[in-house]
Coordinates of N, CA and C and ligand atoms in Angstrom, one line a residue:
M755 N 99.1 126.1 119.7 CA 98.6 124.8 119.5 C 98.4 124.1 120.9
A756 N 97.2 123.5 121.0 CA 97.0 122.8 122.2 C 97.8 121.5 122.3
R757 N 98.4 121.2 123.4 CA 99.2 120.0 123.5 C 98.6 119.0 124.5
L758 N 98.8 117.8 124.1 CA 98.1 116.7 124.9 C 99.2 116.0 125.7
K759 N 98.9 115.8 127.0 CA 99.8 115.1 127.9 C 99.4 113.6 128.0
L760 N 100.3 112.7 127.8 CA 100.0 111.3 128.0 C 99.8 111.0 129.5
V761 N 98.8 110.2 129.8 CA 98.5 109.9 131.2 C 98.4 108.3 131.4
Q762 N 98.2 107.9 132.6 CA 98.2 106.4 132.8 C 97.0 105.7 132.2
L763 N 96.1 106.4 131.6 CA 94.9 105.8 131.0 C 95.1 105.5 129.5
D764 N 96.3 105.7 129.0 CA 96.6 105.7 127.6 C 97.2 104.4 127.1
A765 N 96.9 104.0 125.9 CA 97.6 102.9 125.2 C 97.8 103.2 123.8
L766 N 98.9 102.6 123.3 CA 99.2 102.8 121.8 C 98.7 101.5 121.1
I767 N 98.0 101.7 120.0 CA 97.6 100.6 119.2 C 98.3 100.7 117.8
V768 N 99.1 99.7 117.5 CA 99.8 99.7 116.2 C 99.0 98.7 115.3
V769 N 98.5 99.2 114.2 CA 97.6 98.3 113.4 C 98.3 97.7 112.2
D770 N 98.4 96.4 112.1 CA 98.7 95.7 110.9 C 100.0 96.1 110.2
M771 N 101.1 96.4 110.9 CA 102.3 96.8 110.3 C 103.1 95.6 109.8
Q772 N 102.6 95.0 108.8 CA 103.0 93.7 108.3 C 103.6 93.7 106.9
K773 N 104.5 92.8 106.6 CA 105.3 92.8 105.4 C 104.3 92.8 104.1
D774 N 103.2 92.1 104.2 CA 102.3 92.1 103.0 C 101.7 93.4 102.7
F775 N 101.8 94.4 103.6 CA 101.2 95.7 103.3 C 102.4 96.7 102.9
S776 N 103.6 96.2 102.8 CA 104.7 97.0 102.4 C 104.8 97.0 100.9
S777 N 105.7 97.8 100.3 CA 105.7 97.9 98.8 C 106.0 96.6 98.1
S778 N 106.7 95.7 98.8 CA 107.1 94.4 98.1 C 106.1 93.3 98.5
G779 N 105.0 93.7 99.2 CA 104.1 92.7 99.7 C 103.0 92.4 98.8
A780 N 102.1 91.5 99.2 CA 101.0 91.0 98.4 C 99.9 92.1 98.3
L781 N 99.8 93.0 99.2 CA 98.7 94.0 99.2 C 99.3 95.3 99.7
P782 N 100.1 95.9 98.8 CA 100.9 97.1 99.2 C 100.0 98.3 99.5
V783 N 100.2 98.9 100.7 CA 99.5 100.1 101.1 C 100.6 101.2 100.9
P784 N 100.4 102.2 100.0 CA 101.4 103.2 99.7 C 101.9 103.9 101.0
G785 N 103.2 103.9 101.2 CA 103.8 104.7 102.3 C 104.0 103.9 103.6
T786 N 103.7 102.6 103.5 CA 103.8 101.9 104.8 C 105.2 101.9 105.4
E787 N 106.2 101.7 104.6 CA 107.6 101.8 105.1 C 108.0 103.1 105.7
E788 N 107.4 104.2 105.0 CA 107.7 105.5 105.5 C 107.3 105.8 106.9
I789 N 106.3 105.2 107.4 CA 105.8 105.5 108.8 C 106.5 104.6 109.8
V790 N 107.3 103.7 109.4 CA 108.0 102.8 110.4 C 108.8 103.7 111.5
P791 N 109.6 104.6 111.0 CA 110.4 105.4 112.0 C 109.4 106.3 112.9
V792 N 108.4 106.8 112.3 CA 107.4 107.6 113.1 C 106.7 106.7 114.2
I793 N 106.3 105.5 113.8 CA 105.7 104.6 114.7 C 106.7 104.3 115.8
N794 N 108.0 104.0 115.4 CA 109.0 103.7 116.4 C 109.1 104.9 117.4
S795 N 109.0 106.1 117.0 CA 109.1 107.2 117.9 C 107.9 107.2 118.9
Y796 N 106.7 106.9 118.4 CA 105.6 106.7 119.3 C 105.8 105.6 120.3
I797 N 106.3 104.5 119.8 CA 106.6 103.3 120.6 C 107.5 103.7 121.8
E798 N 108.6 104.5 121.4 CA 109.6 104.9 122.4 C 108.9 105.8 123.5
L799 N 108.0 106.7 123.0 CA 107.3 107.6 123.9 C 106.5 106.8 124.9
F800 N 105.7 105.9 124.4 CA 104.8 105.1 125.3 C 105.6 104.2 126.2
K801 N 106.7 103.6 125.7 CA 107.5 102.7 126.5 C 108.2 103.5 127.6
E802 N 108.7 104.7 127.3 CA 109.3 105.6 128.3 C 108.3 105.9 129.5
K803 N 107.1 106.0 129.1 CA 106.1 106.4 130.2 C 105.5 105.1 130.8
G804 N 105.9 103.9 130.4 CA 105.4 102.7 131.0 C 104.0 102.4 130.5
L805 N 103.6 102.9 129.4 CA 102.2 102.7 128.9 C 102.1 101.5 128.0
P806 N 101.0 100.8 128.0 CA 100.9 99.5 127.2 C 100.9 99.8 125.7
I807 N 101.5 98.8 125.0 CA 101.5 98.9 123.6 C 100.9 97.6 123.0
F808 N 100.0 97.8 122.1 CA 99.3 96.7 121.5 C 99.6 96.7 120.0
A809 N 99.8 95.5 119.4 CA 100.1 95.5 117.9 C 99.1 94.4 117.3
T810 N 98.2 94.9 116.5 CA 97.3 94.0 115.8 C 98.0 93.4 114.6
R811 N 97.7 92.2 114.2 CA 98.1 91.7 112.9 C 97.0 90.9 112.2
D812 N 96.9 91.1 110.9 CA 96.0 90.4 110.1 C 96.5 89.0 110.0
W813 N 95.7 88.1 110.3 CA 96.2 86.7 110.5 C 95.2 85.7 109.9
H814 N 95.3 85.6 108.6 CA 94.3 84.8 107.9 C 94.6 83.4 107.6
P815 N 93.7 82.5 107.7 CA 93.9 81.1 107.2 C 93.9 81.1 105.7
E816 N 94.5 80.1 105.1 CA 94.7 80.0 103.7 C 93.4 80.2 102.9
N817 N 92.3 79.7 103.5 CA 91.0 79.8 102.8 C 90.1 80.9 103.2
H818 N 90.8 82.1 103.5 CA 90.0 83.2 104.1 C 89.1 83.8 103.1
V819 N 87.9 84.2 103.5 CA 86.8 84.7 102.7 C 87.2 86.1 102.0
S820 N 88.1 86.8 102.6 CA 88.5 88.1 102.0 C 89.4 87.9 100.7
F821 N 89.9 86.7 100.4 CA 90.7 86.5 99.3 C 89.9 86.4 98.0
K822 N 90.4 87.0 96.9 CA 89.7 86.9 95.6 C 89.3 85.4 95.3
E823 N 90.3 84.5 95.5 CA 90.0 83.1 95.1 C 88.9 82.5 95.9
N824 N 88.5 83.2 97.0 CA 87.4 82.7 97.8 C 86.2 83.6 97.8
G825 N 86.2 84.5 96.7 CA 85.0 85.4 96.6 C 85.2 86.8 97.2
G826 N 86.3 87.0 97.8 CA 86.5 88.3 98.4 C 87.1 89.4 97.4
I827 N 87.6 90.5 98.0 CA 88.1 91.6 97.1 C 89.6 91.7 97.1
W828 N 90.3 91.0 98.0 CA 91.7 91.2 98.2 C 92.6 90.1 97.6
P829 N 93.8 90.4 97.2 CA 94.7 89.3 96.9 C 95.0 88.6 98.2
R830 N 95.4 87.4 98.1 CA 95.8 86.6 99.2 C 96.9 87.3 100.0
H831 N 96.7 87.5 101.3 CA 97.7 88.3 102.1 C 97.6 87.9 103.5
C832 N 98.7 88.1 104.2 CA 98.8 87.9 105.7 C 98.3 86.5 106.1
V833 N 98.8 85.5 105.3 CA 98.4 84.1 105.7 C 99.2 83.7 107.0
Q834 N 98.5 83.2 107.9 CA 99.1 82.8 109.2 C 100.5 82.1 109.0
W835 N 101.5 82.5 109.7 CA 102.8 82.0 109.8 C 103.6 82.2 108.5
S836 N 103.0 82.8 107.5 CA 103.8 83.1 106.2 C 104.7 84.3 106.5
Q837 N 105.7 84.5 105.6 CA 106.6 85.6 105.7 C 105.9 86.9 105.6
G838 N 104.9 87.0 104.7 CA 104.1 88.2 104.5 C 103.3 88.7 105.7
A839 N 103.1 87.7 106.6 CA 102.3 88.1 107.8 C 103.2 88.6 108.9
E840 N 104.5 88.5 108.7 CA 105.5 89.0 109.8 C 105.4 90.5 109.9
F841 N 105.8 91.0 111.1 CA 105.9 92.4 111.2 C 107.0 93.0 110.3
I842 N 106.8 94.1 109.8 CA 107.7 94.8 108.8 C 109.0 95.0 109.4
D843 N 110.1 94.8 108.7 CA 111.5 95.0 109.2 C 111.6 96.5 109.7
G844 N 112.3 96.6 110.8 CA 112.6 97.9 111.4 C 111.6 98.4 112.4
L845 N 110.5 97.7 112.5 CA 109.5 98.1 113.5 C 110.0 97.6 114.9
E846 N 110.1 98.5 115.8 CA 110.7 98.2 117.1 C 109.7 97.9 118.2
L847 N 109.0 96.8 118.1 CA 108.0 96.5 119.1 C 108.8 95.9 120.3
P848 N 108.5 96.4 121.5 CA 109.1 95.9 122.7 C 108.7 94.5 123.0
P849 N 109.5 93.7 123.7 CA 109.1 92.3 123.9 C 107.8 92.1 124.7
D850 N 107.4 93.1 125.5 CA 106.1 93.0 126.2 C 104.9 93.6 125.4
T851 N 105.0 93.8 124.1 CA 103.9 94.2 123.3 C 102.8 93.1 123.3
F852 N 101.6 93.6 123.4 CA 100.5 92.6 123.3 C 100.2 92.4 121.8
I853 N 100.3 91.2 121.4 CA 100.0 90.9 120.0 C 98.6 90.4 119.8
I854 N 97.8 91.1 118.9 CA 96.4 90.7 118.8 C 96.2 90.2 117.3
N855 N 95.9 88.9 117.2 CA 95.6 88.3 115.9 C 94.2 88.6 115.5
K856 N 93.9 89.0 114.3 CA 92.5 89.1 113.9 C 92.3 88.6 112.5
G857 N 91.1 88.4 112.1 CA 90.7 87.8 110.8 C 91.2 86.3 110.7
D858 N 91.2 85.6 111.8 CA 91.8 84.3 111.9 C 90.7 83.2 111.7
R859 N 89.5 83.7 111.4 CA 88.4 82.7 111.1 C 88.1 82.8 109.6
S860 N 88.1 81.6 108.9 CA 88.0 81.6 107.4 C 86.8 82.3 106.9
E861 N 85.7 82.3 107.6 CA 84.4 82.7 107.1 C 84.1 84.2 107.5
L862 N 85.0 84.8 108.3 CA 84.7 86.2 108.7 C 85.8 87.2 108.4
E863 N 85.4 88.3 107.8 CA 86.3 89.4 107.6 C 86.4 90.1 108.9
A864 N 87.6 90.6 109.3 CA 87.7 91.4 110.5 C 88.7 92.5 110.3
Y865 N 88.1 93.7 110.0 CA 88.9 94.9 109.8 C 89.2 95.6 111.1
S866 N 88.4 95.2 112.2 CA 88.7 95.8 113.5 C 89.5 94.9 114.4
G867 N 90.4 95.5 115.1 CA 91.2 94.8 116.0 C 90.4 94.3 117.2
F868 N 89.2 94.8 117.4 CA 88.3 94.3 118.5 C 87.5 93.1 118.1
Q869 N 87.4 92.9 116.8 CA 86.5 91.8 116.3 C 87.0 90.4 116.5
G870 N 86.4 89.7 117.4 CA 86.8 88.3 117.7 C 88.1 88.2 118.4
T871 N 88.5 89.3 119.1 CA 89.8 89.3 119.9 C 89.6 89.6 121.3
L872 N 90.7 89.5 122.1 CA 90.6 89.9 123.5 C 91.0 91.3 123.7
L873 N 91.2 92.1 122.7 CA 91.7 93.5 122.8 C 90.9 94.3 123.9
D874 N 89.6 94.3 123.8 CA 88.8 95.1 124.8 C 89.1 94.6 126.2
S875 N 89.1 93.3 126.4 CA 89.3 92.9 127.8 C 90.7 93.2 128.3
L876 N 91.7 93.1 127.4 CA 93.0 93.4 127.9 C 93.2 94.9 128.2
L877 N 92.5 95.7 127.4 CA 92.6 97.2 127.7 C 91.8 97.5 129.0
R878 N 90.7 96.9 129.1 CA 89.9 97.2 130.3 C 90.6 96.7 131.6
E879 N 91.2 95.6 131.5 CA 91.9 95.0 132.7 C 93.0 96.0 133.2
R880 N 93.5 96.8 132.2 CA 94.6 97.7 132.5 C 94.1 99.1 132.8
G881 N 92.8 99.3 132.7 CA 92.2 100.6 133.0 C 92.3 101.6 131.9
V882 N 92.6 101.1 130.7 CA 92.9 102.0 129.6 C 91.6 102.7 129.2
K883 N 91.6 104.0 128.9 CA 90.5 104.8 128.5 C 90.7 105.5 127.2
R884 N 92.0 105.7 126.8 CA 92.2 106.5 125.6 C 93.2 105.7 124.7
L885 N 92.8 105.6 123.4 CA 93.6 104.8 122.4 C 94.2 105.8 121.5
F886 N 95.5 105.5 121.2 CA 96.3 106.3 120.2 C 96.6 105.3 119.1
I887 N 96.0 105.5 117.9 CA 96.0 104.5 116.9 C 96.9 104.9 115.7
C888 N 97.8 104.0 115.3 CA 98.6 104.2 114.1 C 98.7 103.0 113.3
G889 N 99.3 103.0 112.1 CA 99.4 101.8 111.3 C 98.7 101.9 110.0
V890 N 98.3 100.8 109.4 CA 97.6 100.7 108.1 C 96.4 99.7 108.2
A891 N 95.5 99.8 107.3 CA 95.3 100.9 106.4 C 94.3 101.9 107.0
T892 N 94.5 103.2 106.8 CA 93.6 104.2 107.4 C 92.2 104.0 107.0
D893 N 91.9 103.5 105.8 CA 90.6 103.4 105.3 C 90.0 102.0 105.6
Y894 N 90.7 101.1 106.2 CA 90.2 99.8 106.5 C 90.4 99.4 108.0
C895 N 91.5 98.9 108.3 CA 91.7 98.4 109.6 C 91.9 99.4 110.7
V896 N 92.6 100.5 110.3 CA 92.8 101.6 111.3 C 91.4 102.2 111.5
K897 N 90.6 102.5 110.5 CA 89.3 103.1 110.6 C 88.4 102.2 111.5
N898 N 88.4 100.9 111.2 CA 87.4 100.0 111.9 C 87.9 99.7 113.3
T899 N 89.2 99.7 113.6 CA 89.6 99.6 114.9 C 89.2 100.8 115.7
A900 N 89.4 102.0 115.1 CA 89.0 103.2 115.8 C 87.5 103.3 116.1
L901 N 86.7 102.9 115.1 CA 85.3 102.9 115.3 C 84.9 101.9 116.3
G902 N 85.5 100.7 116.3 CA 85.3 99.7 117.4 C 85.6 100.3 118.7
G903 N 86.7 101.0 118.9 CA 87.0 101.6 120.1 C 86.0 102.7 120.6
L904 N 85.6 103.5 119.6 CA 84.6 104.5 119.9 C 83.3 103.9 120.4
N905 N 82.9 102.8 119.7 CA 81.6 102.1 120.1 C 81.7 101.5 121.5
L906 N 82.9 101.1 121.9 CA 83.1 100.6 123.2 C 83.3 101.6 124.3
G907 N 83.3 102.9 123.9 CA 83.4 104.0 124.9 C 84.8 104.5 125.1
Y908 N 85.8 104.1 124.3 CA 87.1 104.7 124.4 C 87.2 106.0 123.8
Q909 N 88.1 106.9 124.3 CA 88.4 108.1 123.5 C 89.5 107.7 122.5
V910 N 89.3 108.2 121.3 CA 90.2 107.7 120.2 C 91.0 108.9 119.6
F911 N 92.3 108.7 119.5 CA 93.1 109.6 118.8 C 93.8 108.9 117.6
I912 N 93.7 109.5 116.4 CA 94.4 108.9 115.2 C 95.7 109.7 115.1
L913 N 96.8 109.0 115.0 CA 98.1 109.6 114.8 C 98.4 109.8 113.3
S914 N 98.0 111.0 112.9 CA 97.9 111.3 111.4 C 99.3 111.1 110.7
D915 N 100.4 111.3 111.4 CA 101.7 111.2 110.7 C 102.2 109.7 110.7
A916 N 101.4 108.9 111.3 CA 101.8 107.5 111.4 C 100.7 106.5 110.9
V917 N 99.9 107.0 110.0 CA 98.9 106.1 109.3 C 99.1 106.2 107.8
R918 N 98.7 105.2 107.1 CA 98.7 105.3 105.6 C 97.5 104.5 105.1
G919 N 96.9 104.9 104.0 CA 95.7 104.2 103.5 C 95.9 103.6 102.1
V920 N 94.9 102.9 101.7 CA 94.9 102.3 100.4 C 94.6 103.3 99.2
S921 N 93.6 104.1 99.4 CA 93.3 105.1 98.3 C 92.9 106.5 98.9
P922 N 93.3 107.6 98.3 CA 93.0 108.9 98.8 C 91.5 109.1 99.1
Q923 N 90.6 108.7 98.1 CA 89.2 108.9 98.3 C 88.6 108.2 99.6
T924 N 89.0 107.0 99.7 CA 88.5 106.2 100.9 C 89.1 106.7 102.2
V925 N 90.4 107.2 102.1 CA 91.0 107.8 103.3 C 90.3 109.0 103.7
E926 N 89.9 109.9 102.7 CA 89.2 111.1 103.1 C 87.9 110.8 103.7
R927 N 87.1 109.8 103.2 CA 85.8 109.5 103.8 C 86.0 108.9 105.2
A928 N 87.1 108.1 105.3 CA 87.3 107.5 106.6 C 87.6 108.6 107.7
E929 N 88.4 109.5 107.3 CA 88.8 110.6 108.3 C 87.5 111.4 108.7
E930 N 86.7 111.7 107.6 CA 85.5 112.4 107.9 C 84.6 111.6 108.9
E931 N 84.4 110.3 108.6 CA 83.5 109.5 109.4 C 84.1 109.5 110.9
L932 N 85.4 109.3 111.0 CA 86.0 109.2 112.3 C 85.8 110.5 113.1
L933 N 86.0 111.7 112.4 CA 85.8 113.0 113.1 C 84.4 113.1 113.5
N934 N 83.4 112.7 112.6 CA 82.0 112.8 112.9 C 81.6 111.9 114.1
R935 N 82.4 110.9 114.3 CA 82.0 110.0 115.4 C 82.8 110.3 116.7
G936 N 83.6 111.4 116.6 CA 84.2 111.9 117.9 C 85.7 111.6 118.0
A937 N 86.3 111.0 117.0 CA 87.7 110.7 117.1 C 88.5 112.1 116.9
L938 N 89.7 112.2 117.4 CA 90.5 113.3 117.2 C 91.7 112.9 116.4
I939 N 92.1 113.8 115.5 CA 93.3 113.5 114.6 C 94.4 114.3 115.1
L940 N 95.5 113.8 115.5 CA 96.7 114.6 115.9 C 98.0 114.0 115.4
E941 N 99.1 114.8 115.6 CA 100.4 114.3 115.2 C 101.4 114.4 116.3
R942 N 102.6 113.9 116.1 CA 103.6 113.7 117.1 C 103.9 115.0 117.9
E943 N 104.0 116.1 117.3 CA 104.4 117.3 118.0 C 103.3 117.9 118.9
E944 N 102.1 117.3 118.8 CA 101.0 117.8 119.6 C 100.9 117.0 120.9
I945 N 101.8 116.0 121.1 CA 101.8 115.2 122.3 C 103.1 115.5 123.1
L946 N 102.9 115.7 124.4 CA 104.0 116.0 125.3 C 104.7 114.7 125.8
Ligands
VGL585 C1 93.5 95.3 105.7 C2 92.6 94.9 103.7 C3 92.5 93.6 104.0 C4 94.1 96.3 106.7 C5 93.5 94.0 106.0 O1 94.9 96.0 107.5 O2 93.6 97.5 106.6 N1 93.1 95.8 104.5 N2 93.0 93.1 105.1
ZN586 ZN1 93.1 91.1 105.6

């Protein structure tokens, strides 16, 4: 097995690991709790090497367009400052994690961590070239954050043991699209 060595150009992106996506939340993504320890081990790895860690969070106003009551397809979730929008218990984000709020404009859906945020400039300022992406949901925000990164010229790695999706069919399509666009899918033991 080829192994990948982390270098100074790398950053970890933890996508939307929030209470509303856990099994007791408003929009449960199956398996979200299960990946918390795996994500913690990636966090530890990046922290050890002094590499930057970014955590996106879905951060919707009450009247967000993605909610069913406002014509969208999702139950109300991740409302700004609500308990459901908090990071999931047990996730060990270091104090110097860069927190990226997205979907914070009522009229715009934002599945990508790059959409309407400072993520690209923060990464660029630090010379980051390669993104290691984990979190939820594989078929929505992980996918679109990864595509956003690819469009902006980053090399993208999906951490397959640390992502979970909404449905198997859309996850399969998402993985195929990501591979076709040049992302690589790897797991913990493939990283040195
Ligand atoms: C997400 C659906 C709605 C996600 C966010 O984080 O993947 N999915 N809002
Ligand atoms: Zn959302």
